[in-house]
Amino acid sequence: MIETTDIYRSIKKLLEANFSTVPVQTKDIKTPNPPCFYIKYITGKSIQTAAELENTEYSFEIIYFAKEESLLELLEAETKLKEILKKPLCIELADENTTAKQKQFQEIDSYSITLNEQDYVLSCIISLSIDQTTGTGCDTGTDFDNKFDEYNNEEFMEEVEI
């Protein structure tokens, strides 16, 4: 199941791969060391859409601190960010039983970029909506396919005979 930390790591990896000379600052946003990125988790909201399915909406903010006080640097970062956000986000999920990682690709539903020319900061809010199973059903030992099968279910047959 995709967790918030999986998405955070995937965004960080995406930025590091496409902006190789710009570090992603993970601590102390109060004193950024430009040029750098900072990823901020905004919100996550889950809605159960079926017995074994939930839809989770995530929002993150990617903040870019420009090195130079130049609008051109912000515009170049904006152009490159728009380009990479058009592609699906590769989310790597660690398998609990092995060291292997499973890759899942997730489209970014929307993004909004604003430029602050006074502080030379770019802010990009991205939103993702992920449908996934909740971990009930076969994962928890409940066999929903056969639970209500009247021919192979002794409990059901006993109730019918009474």
mmCIF file of N, CA and C in Angstrom, residues 4-109:
data_model
loop_
_atom_site.group_PDB
_atom_site.id
_atom_site.type_symbol
_atom_site.label_atom_id
_atom_site.label_comp_id
_atom_site.label_asym_id
_atom_site.label_seq_id
_atom_site.Cartn_x
_atom_site.Cartn_y
_atom_site.Cartn_z
ATOM 1 N N THR A 4 2.382 7.937 2.646
ATOM 2 C CA THR A 4 2.837 9.312 2.447
ATOM 3 C C THR A 4 4.353 9.365 2.287
ATOM 4 N N THR A 5 5.071 8.572 3.069
ATOM 5 C CA THR A 5 6.537 8.569 2.990
ATOM 6 C C THR A 5 7.030 8.059 1.636
ATOM 7 N N ASP A 6 6.306 7.123 1.030
ATOM 8 C CA ASP A 6 6.680 6.621 -0.293
ATOM 9 C C ASP A 6 6.592 7.737 -1.336
ATOM 10 N N ILE A 7 5.542 8.538 -1.245
ATOM 11 C CA ILE A 7 5.361 9.639 -2.191
ATOM 12 C C ILE A 7 6.432 10.706 -1.973
ATOM 13 N N TYR A 8 6.695 11.028 -0.712
ATOM 14 C CA TYR A 8 7.736 12.015 -0.392
ATOM 15 C C TYR A 8 9.080 11.582 -0.987
ATOM 16 N N ARG A 9 9.464 10.321 -0.737
ATOM 17 C CA ARG A 9 10.738 9.808 -1.279
ATOM 18 C C ARG A 9 10.760 9.863 -2.803
ATOM 19 N N SER A 10 9.639 9.580 -3.423
ATOM 20 C CA SER A 10 9.567 9.593 -4.888
ATOM 21 C C SER A 10 9.715 11.006 -5.444
ATOM 22 N N ILE A 11 9.100 11.976 -4.800
ATOM 23 C CA ILE A 11 9.242 13.375 -5.236
ATOM 24 C C ILE A 11 10.695 13.815 -5.065
ATOM 25 N N LYS A 12 11.287 13.470 -3.942
ATOM 26 C CA LYS A 12 12.689 13.818 -3.670
ATOM 27 C C LYS A 12 13.606 13.209 -4.726
ATOM 28 N N LYS A 13 13.378 11.942 -5.038
ATOM 29 C CA LYS A 13 14.193 11.253 -6.041
ATOM 30 C C LYS A 13 14.012 11.883 -7.425
ATOM 31 N N LEU A 14 12.786 12.274 -7.756
ATOM 32 C CA LEU A 14 12.502 12.924 -9.035
ATOM 33 C C LEU A 14 13.266 14.243 -9.156
ATOM 34 N N LEU A 15 13.249 15.042 -8.097
ATOM 35 C CA LEU A 15 13.969 16.312 -8.107
ATOM 36 C C LEU A 15 15.473 16.100 -8.206
ATOM 37 N N GLU A 16 15.998 15.149 -7.457
ATOM 38 C CA GLU A 16 17.436 14.876 -7.486
ATOM 39 C C GLU A 16 17.897 14.382 -8.850
ATOM 40 N N ALA A 17 17.064 13.622 -9.532
ATOM 41 C CA ALA A 17 17.423 13.100 -10.850
ATOM 42 C C ALA A 17 17.382 14.179 -11.932
ATOM 43 N N ASN A 18 16.483 15.132 -11.800
ATOM 44 C CA ASN A 18 16.302 16.137 -12.843
ATOM 45 C C ASN A 18 16.979 17.471 -12.546
ATOM 46 N N PHE A 19 17.303 17.710 -11.301
ATOM 47 C CA PHE A 19 18.037 18.909 -10.899
ATOM 48 C C PHE A 19 19.264 18.436 -10.110
ATOM 49 N N SER A 20 20.175 17.769 -10.788
ATOM 50 C CA SER A 20 21.288 17.095 -10.110
ATOM 51 C C SER A 20 22.200 18.039 -9.327
ATOM 52 N N THR A 21 22.276 19.302 -9.705
ATOM 53 C CA THR A 21 23.162 20.242 -9.011
ATOM 54 C C THR A 21 22.456 20.995 -7.878
ATOM 55 N N VAL A 22 21.156 20.739 -7.712
ATOM 56 C CA VAL A 22 20.380 21.444 -6.687
ATOM 57 C C VAL A 22 19.969 20.441 -5.602
ATOM 58 N N PRO A 23 20.466 20.613 -4.382
ATOM 59 C CA PRO A 23 20.104 19.664 -3.321
ATOM 60 C C PRO A 23 18.672 19.861 -2.824
ATOM 61 N N VAL A 24 18.133 18.785 -2.264
ATOM 62 C CA VAL A 24 16.815 18.839 -1.618
ATOM 63 C C VAL A 24 17.078 18.935 -0.127
ATOM 64 N N GLN A 25 16.722 20.065 0.457
ATOM 65 C CA GLN A 25 16.946 20.295 1.874
ATOM 66 C C GLN A 25 15.825 19.608 2.642
ATOM 67 N N THR A 26 16.201 18.761 3.589
ATOM 68 C CA THR A 26 15.194 18.002 4.326
ATOM 69 C C THR A 26 14.980 18.512 5.740
ATOM 70 N N LYS A 27 15.841 19.395 6.207
ATOM 71 C CA LYS A 27 15.707 19.904 7.571
ATOM 72 C C LYS A 27 15.804 21.423 7.580
ATOM 73 N N ASP A 28 15.236 22.022 8.583
ATOM 74 C CA ASP A 28 15.362 23.437 8.894
ATOM 75 C C ASP A 28 15.126 24.356 7.705
ATOM 76 N N ILE A 29 13.877 24.528 7.363
ATOM 77 C CA ILE A 29 13.498 25.410 6.261
ATOM 78 C C ILE A 29 13.717 26.879 6.632
ATOM 79 N N LYS A 30 13.946 27.170 7.904
ATOM 80 C CA LYS A 30 14.136 28.559 8.339
ATOM 81 C C LYS A 30 15.396 29.180 7.751
ATOM 82 N N THR A 31 16.395 28.361 7.511
ATOM 83 C CA THR A 31 17.649 28.870 6.944
ATOM 84 C C THR A 31 18.026 28.069 5.699
ATOM 85 N N PRO A 32 17.333 28.307 4.581
ATOM 86 C CA PRO A 32 17.671 27.568 3.359
ATOM 87 C C PRO A 32 19.037 27.996 2.825
ATOM 88 N N ASN A 33 19.691 27.071 2.165
ATOM 89 C CA ASN A 33 20.995 27.324 1.569
ATOM 90 C C ASN A 33 20.838 27.268 0.045
ATOM 91 N N PRO A 34 20.441 28.396 -0.580
ATOM 92 C CA PRO A 34 20.146 28.408 -2.015
ATOM 93 C C PRO A 34 21.365 28.088 -2.870
ATOM 94 N N PRO A 35 21.179 27.507 -4.043
ATOM 95 C CA PRO A 35 19.896 27.028 -4.543
ATOM 96 C C PRO A 35 19.544 25.698 -3.885
ATOM 97 N N CYS A 36 18.288 25.514 -3.580
ATOM 98 C CA CYS A 36 17.849 24.240 -2.998
ATOM 99 C C CYS A 36 16.339 24.098 -3.140
ATOM 100 N N PHE A 37 15.914 22.858 -2.982
ATOM 101 C CA PHE A 37 14.488 22.537 -2.946
ATOM 102 C C PHE A 37 14.125 22.162 -1.516
ATOM 103 N N TYR A 38 12.862 22.311 -1.212
ATOM 104 C CA TYR A 38 12.312 21.827 0.041
ATOM 105 C C TYR A 38 10.940 21.239 -0.287
ATOM 106 N N ILE A 39 10.641 20.062 0.252
ATOM 107 C CA ILE A 39 9.357 19.405 0.009
ATOM 108 C C ILE A 39 8.544 19.465 1.294
ATOM 109 N N LYS A 40 7.362 20.015 1.183
ATOM 110 C CA LYS A 40 6.482 20.165 2.343
ATOM 111 C C LYS A 40 5.207 19.360 2.116
ATOM 112 N N TYR A 41 4.867 18.536 3.083
ATOM 113 C CA TYR A 41 3.622 17.770 3.030
ATOM 114 C C TYR A 41 2.497 18.685 3.482
ATOM 115 N N ILE A 42 1.466 18.806 2.661
ATOM 116 C CA ILE A 42 0.361 19.697 3.002
ATOM 117 C C ILE A 42 -0.787 18.921 3.634
ATOM 118 N N THR A 43 -1.321 17.950 2.892
ATOM 119 C CA THR A 43 -2.482 17.228 3.416
ATOM 120 C C THR A 43 -2.657 15.875 2.739
ATOM 121 N N GLY A 44 -3.377 15.015 3.420
ATOM 122 C CA GLY A 44 -3.793 13.725 2.888
ATOM 123 C C GLY A 44 -5.193 13.440 3.379
ATOM 124 N N LYS A 45 -6.052 12.989 2.490
ATOM 125 C CA LYS A 45 -7.444 12.724 2.859
ATOM 126 C C LYS A 45 -7.870 11.416 2.227
ATOM 127 N N SER A 46 -8.374 10.495 3.037
ATOM 128 C CA SER A 46 -8.803 9.188 2.535
ATOM 129 C C SER A 46 -10.311 9.045 2.630
ATOM 130 N N ILE A 47 -10.873 8.442 1.580
ATOM 131 C CA ILE A 47 -12.301 8.148 1.539
ATOM 132 C C ILE A 47 -12.443 6.693 1.119
ATOM 133 N N GLN A 48 -13.169 5.918 1.920
ATOM 134 C CA GLN A 48 -13.398 4.526 1.552
ATOM 135 C C GLN A 48 -14.490 4.503 0.497
ATOM 136 N N THR A 49 -14.141 3.998 -0.703
ATOM 137 C CA THR A 49 -15.080 4.014 -1.819
ATOM 138 C C THR A 49 -15.792 2.682 -2.014
ATOM 139 N N ALA A 50 -15.257 1.620 -1.439
ATOM 140 C CA ALA A 50 -15.874 0.293 -1.503
ATOM 141 C C ALA A 50 -15.349 -0.504 -0.309
ATOM 142 N N ALA A 51 -15.831 -1.729 -0.139
ATOM 143 C CA ALA A 51 -15.441 -2.528 1.018
ATOM 144 C C ALA A 51 -13.928 -2.697 1.121
ATOM 145 N N GLU A 52 -13.251 -2.841 0.005
ATOM 146 C CA GLU A 52 -11.815 -3.083 0.024
ATOM 147 C C GLU A 52 -11.031 -2.037 -0.768
ATOM 148 N N LEU A 53 -11.614 -0.884 -0.993
ATOM 149 C CA LEU A 53 -10.966 0.126 -1.821
ATOM 150 C C LEU A 53 -11.107 1.501 -1.184
ATOM 151 N N GLU A 54 -9.987 2.248 -1.185
ATOM 152 C CA GLU A 54 -10.048 3.619 -0.701
ATOM 153 C C GLU A 54 -9.350 4.542 -1.686
ATOM 154 N N ASN A 55 -9.814 5.781 -1.695
ATOM 155 C CA ASN A 55 -9.210 6.815 -2.518
ATOM 156 C C ASN A 55 -8.543 7.798 -1.556
ATOM 157 N N THR A 56 -7.251 8.032 -1.783
ATOM 158 C CA THR A 56 -6.511 8.970 -0.944
ATOM 159 C C THR A 56 -5.991 10.097 -1.813
ATOM 160 N N GLU A 57 -6.256 11.311 -1.378
ATOM 161 C CA GLU A 57 -5.774 12.492 -2.082
ATOM 162 C C GLU A 57 -4.644 13.102 -1.263
ATOM 163 N N TYR A 58 -3.507 13.310 -1.920
ATOM 164 C CA TYR A 58 -2.329 13.878 -1.272
ATOM 165 C C TYR A 58 -1.990 15.215 -1.911
ATOM 166 N N SER A 59 -1.477 16.133 -1.089
ATOM 167 C CA SER A 59 -0.967 17.407 -1.594
ATOM 168 C C SER A 59 0.398 17.667 -0.980
ATOM 169 N N PHE A 60 1.333 18.064 -1.833
ATOM 170 C CA PHE A 60 2.679 18.419 -1.411
ATOM 171 C C PHE A 60 3.037 19.761 -2.033
ATOM 172 N N GLU A 61 3.919 20.484 -1.358
ATOM 173 C CA GLU A 61 4.433 21.721 -1.913
ATOM 174 C C GLU A 61 5.930 21.557 -2.139
ATOM 175 N N ILE A 62 6.355 21.852 -3.349
ATOM 176 C CA ILE A 62 7.773 21.854 -3.690
ATOM 177 C C ILE A 62 8.194 23.323 -3.735
ATOM 178 N N ILE A 63 9.182 23.672 -2.928
ATOM 179 C CA ILE A 63 9.650 25.050 -2.864
ATOM 180 C C ILE A 63 11.078 25.093 -3.398
ATOM 181 N N TYR A 64 11.318 26.015 -4.327
ATOM 182 C CA TYR A 64 12.665 26.199 -4.882
ATOM 183 C C TYR A 64 13.184 27.565 -4.460
ATOM 184 N N PHE A 65 14.338 27.576 -3.819
ATOM 185 C CA PHE A 65 14.992 28.815 -3.422
ATOM 186 C C PHE A 65 16.100 29.100 -4.431
ATOM 187 N N ALA A 66 15.977 30.207 -5.155
ATOM 188 C CA ALA A 66 16.941 30.562 -6.195
ATOM 189 C C ALA A 66 18.248 31.045 -5.581
ATOM 190 N N LYS A 67 19.341 30.744 -6.278
ATOM 191 C CA LYS A 67 20.653 31.184 -5.808
ATOM 192 C C LYS A 67 20.853 32.666 -6.085
ATOM 193 N N GLU A 68 20.523 33.039 -7.292
ATOM 194 C CA GLU A 68 20.707 34.425 -7.688
ATOM 195 C C GLU A 68 19.364 35.148 -7.634
ATOM 196 N N GLU A 69 19.434 36.408 -7.401
ATOM 197 C CA GLU A 69 18.213 37.204 -7.419
ATOM 198 C C GLU A 69 17.884 37.528 -8.866
ATOM 199 N N SER A 70 17.395 36.498 -9.544
ATOM 200 C CA SER A 70 17.146 36.613 -10.972
ATOM 201 C C SER A 70 15.826 35.941 -11.322
ATOM 202 N N LEU A 71 14.987 36.676 -12.026
ATOM 203 C CA LEU A 71 13.731 36.121 -12.493
ATOM 204 C C LEU A 71 13.997 34.999 -13.500
ATOM 205 N N LEU A 72 15.045 35.134 -14.288
ATOM 206 C CA LEU A 72 15.381 34.119 -15.289
ATOM 207 C C LEU A 72 15.624 32.757 -14.645
ATOM 208 N N GLU A 73 16.302 32.722 -13.505
ATOM 209 C CA GLU A 73 16.554 31.448 -12.815
ATOM 210 C C GLU A 73 15.241 30.799 -12.374
ATOM 211 N N LEU A 74 14.310 31.608 -11.871
ATOM 212 C CA LEU A 74 13.007 31.079 -11.456
ATOM 213 C C LEU A 74 12.219 30.553 -12.648
ATOM 214 N N LEU A 75 12.253 31.280 -13.766
ATOM 215 C CA LEU A 75 11.535 30.857 -14.967
ATOM 216 C C LEU A 75 12.105 29.568 -15.544
ATOM 217 N N GLU A 76 13.415 29.415 -15.509
ATOM 218 C CA GLU A 76 14.043 28.175 -15.988
ATOM 219 C C GLU A 76 13.655 27.000 -15.102
ATOM 220 N N ALA A 77 13.644 27.212 -13.787
ATOM 221 C CA ALA A 77 13.232 26.153 -12.856
ATOM 222 C C ALA A 77 11.764 25.797 -13.074
ATOM 223 N N GLU A 78 10.933 26.803 -13.317
ATOM 224 C CA GLU A 78 9.507 26.574 -13.566
ATOM 225 C C GLU A 78 9.304 25.738 -14.822
ATOM 226 N N THR A 79 10.003 26.087 -15.893
ATOM 227 C CA THR A 79 9.878 25.353 -17.160
ATOM 228 C C THR A 79 10.266 23.891 -16.992
ATOM 229 N N LYS A 80 11.386 23.658 -16.319
ATOM 230 C CA LYS A 80 11.852 22.283 -16.129
ATOM 231 C C LYS A 80 10.905 21.502 -15.214
ATOM 232 N N LEU A 81 10.408 22.151 -14.181
ATOM 233 C CA LEU A 81 9.475 21.495 -13.266
ATOM 234 C C LEU A 81 8.186 21.114 -13.979
ATOM 235 N N LYS A 82 7.659 22.003 -14.799
ATOM 236 C CA LYS A 82 6.447 21.691 -15.566
ATOM 237 C C LYS A 82 6.670 20.475 -16.470
ATOM 238 N N GLU A 83 7.841 20.402 -17.062
ATOM 239 C CA GLU A 83 8.174 19.294 -17.964
ATOM 240 C C GLU A 83 8.193 17.956 -17.226
ATOM 241 N N ILE A 84 8.821 17.915 -16.066
ATOM 242 C CA ILE A 84 8.926 16.637 -15.356
ATOM 243 C C ILE A 84 7.627 16.243 -14.655
ATOM 244 N N LEU A 85 6.771 17.211 -14.327
ATOM 245 C CA LEU A 85 5.506 16.880 -13.658
ATOM 246 C C LEU A 85 4.437 16.378 -14.627
ATOM 247 N N LYS A 86 4.703 16.477 -15.923
ATOM 248 C CA LYS A 86 3.772 15.932 -16.913
ATOM 249 C C LYS A 86 3.856 14.413 -16.993
ATOM 250 N N LYS A 87 4.979 13.867 -16.537
ATOM 251 C CA LYS A 87 5.190 12.418 -16.575
ATOM 252 C C LYS A 87 4.712 11.793 -15.267
ATOM 253 N N PRO A 88 4.330 10.523 -15.307
ATOM 254 C CA PRO A 88 3.904 9.857 -14.069
ATOM 255 C C PRO A 88 5.034 9.790 -13.042
ATOM 256 N N LEU A 89 4.676 9.873 -11.795
ATOM 257 C CA LEU A 89 5.620 9.780 -10.691
ATOM 258 C C LEU A 89 5.889 8.302 -10.415
ATOM 259 N N CYS A 90 7.166 7.920 -10.381
ATOM 260 C CA CYS A 90 7.540 6.534 -10.097
ATOM 261 C C CYS A 90 7.650 6.357 -8.583
ATOM 262 N N ILE A 91 6.735 5.591 -8.021
ATOM 263 C CA ILE A 91 6.721 5.342 -6.578
ATOM 264 C C ILE A 91 7.258 3.942 -6.335
ATOM 265 N N GLU A 92 8.326 3.856 -5.547
ATOM 266 C CA GLU A 92 8.922 2.558 -5.221
ATOM 267 C C GLU A 92 8.400 2.094 -3.875
ATOM 268 N N LEU A 93 7.873 0.881 -3.867
ATOM 269 C CA LEU A 93 7.331 0.293 -2.641
ATOM 270 C C LEU A 93 8.240 -0.846 -2.212
ATOM 271 N N ALA A 94 8.673 -0.817 -0.977
ATOM 272 C CA ALA A 94 9.518 -1.883 -0.466
ATOM 273 C C ALA A 94 8.663 -3.086 -0.105
ATOM 274 N N ASP A 95 9.099 -4.259 -0.517
ATOM 275 C CA ASP A 95 8.428 -5.499 -0.155
ATOM 276 C C ASP A 95 8.894 -5.878 1.248
ATOM 277 N N GLU A 96 7.950 -6.102 2.147
ATOM 278 C CA GLU A 96 8.290 -6.405 3.540
ATOM 279 C C GLU A 96 9.059 -7.709 3.678
ATOM 280 N N ASN A 97 8.860 -8.643 2.758
ATOM 281 C CA ASN A 97 9.480 -9.961 2.871
ATOM 282 C C ASN A 97 10.853 -10.039 2.206
ATOM 283 N N THR A 98 11.144 -9.128 1.277
ATOM 284 C CA THR A 98 12.420 -9.157 0.577
ATOM 285 C C THR A 98 12.985 -7.738 0.499
ATOM 286 N N THR A 99 14.153 -7.633 -0.089
ATOM 287 C CA THR A 99 14.745 -6.307 -0.290
ATOM 288 C C THR A 99 14.335 -5.734 -1.642
ATOM 289 N N ALA A 100 13.561 -6.495 -2.395
ATOM 290 C CA ALA A 100 13.120 -6.039 -3.718
ATOM 291 C C ALA A 100 12.121 -4.896 -3.573
ATOM 292 N N LYS A 101 12.153 -4.010 -4.572
ATOM 293 C CA LYS A 101 11.218 -2.888 -4.572
ATOM 294 C C LYS A 101 10.305 -2.987 -5.779
ATOM 295 N N GLN A 102 9.041 -2.766 -5.532
ATOM 296 C CA GLN A 102 8.045 -2.785 -6.583
ATOM 297 C C GLN A 102 7.821 -1.347 -7.029
ATOM 298 N N LYS A 103 7.768 -1.127 -8.338
ATOM 299 C CA LYS A 103 7.541 0.210 -8.860
ATOM 300 C C LYS A 103 6.094 0.362 -9.297
ATOM 301 N N GLN A 104 5.536 1.486 -8.937
ATOM 302 C CA GLN A 104 4.184 1.816 -9.358
ATOM 303 C C GLN A 104 4.212 3.244 -9.891
ATOM 304 N N PHE A 105 3.596 3.459 -11.037
ATOM 305 C CA PHE A 105 3.583 4.781 -11.648
ATOM 306 C C PHE A 105 2.240 5.451 -11.378
ATOM 307 N N GLN A 106 2.313 6.707 -10.935
ATOM 308 C CA GLN A 106 1.117 7.437 -10.558
ATOM 309 C C GLN A 106 1.105 8.799 -11.236
ATOM 310 N N GLU A 107 0.015 9.081 -11.938
ATOM 311 C CA GLU A 107 -0.137 10.392 -12.581
ATOM 312 C C GLU A 107 -0.316 11.465 -11.520
ATOM 313 N N ILE A 108 0.265 12.617 -11.762
ATOM 314 C CA ILE A 108 0.030 13.775 -10.906
ATOM 315 C C ILE A 108 -1.235 14.435 -11.436
ATOM 316 N N ASP A 109 -2.248 14.556 -10.585
ATOM 317 C CA ASP A 109 -3.543 15.077 -11.024
ATOM 318 C C ASP A 109 -3.469 16.538 -11.421
#
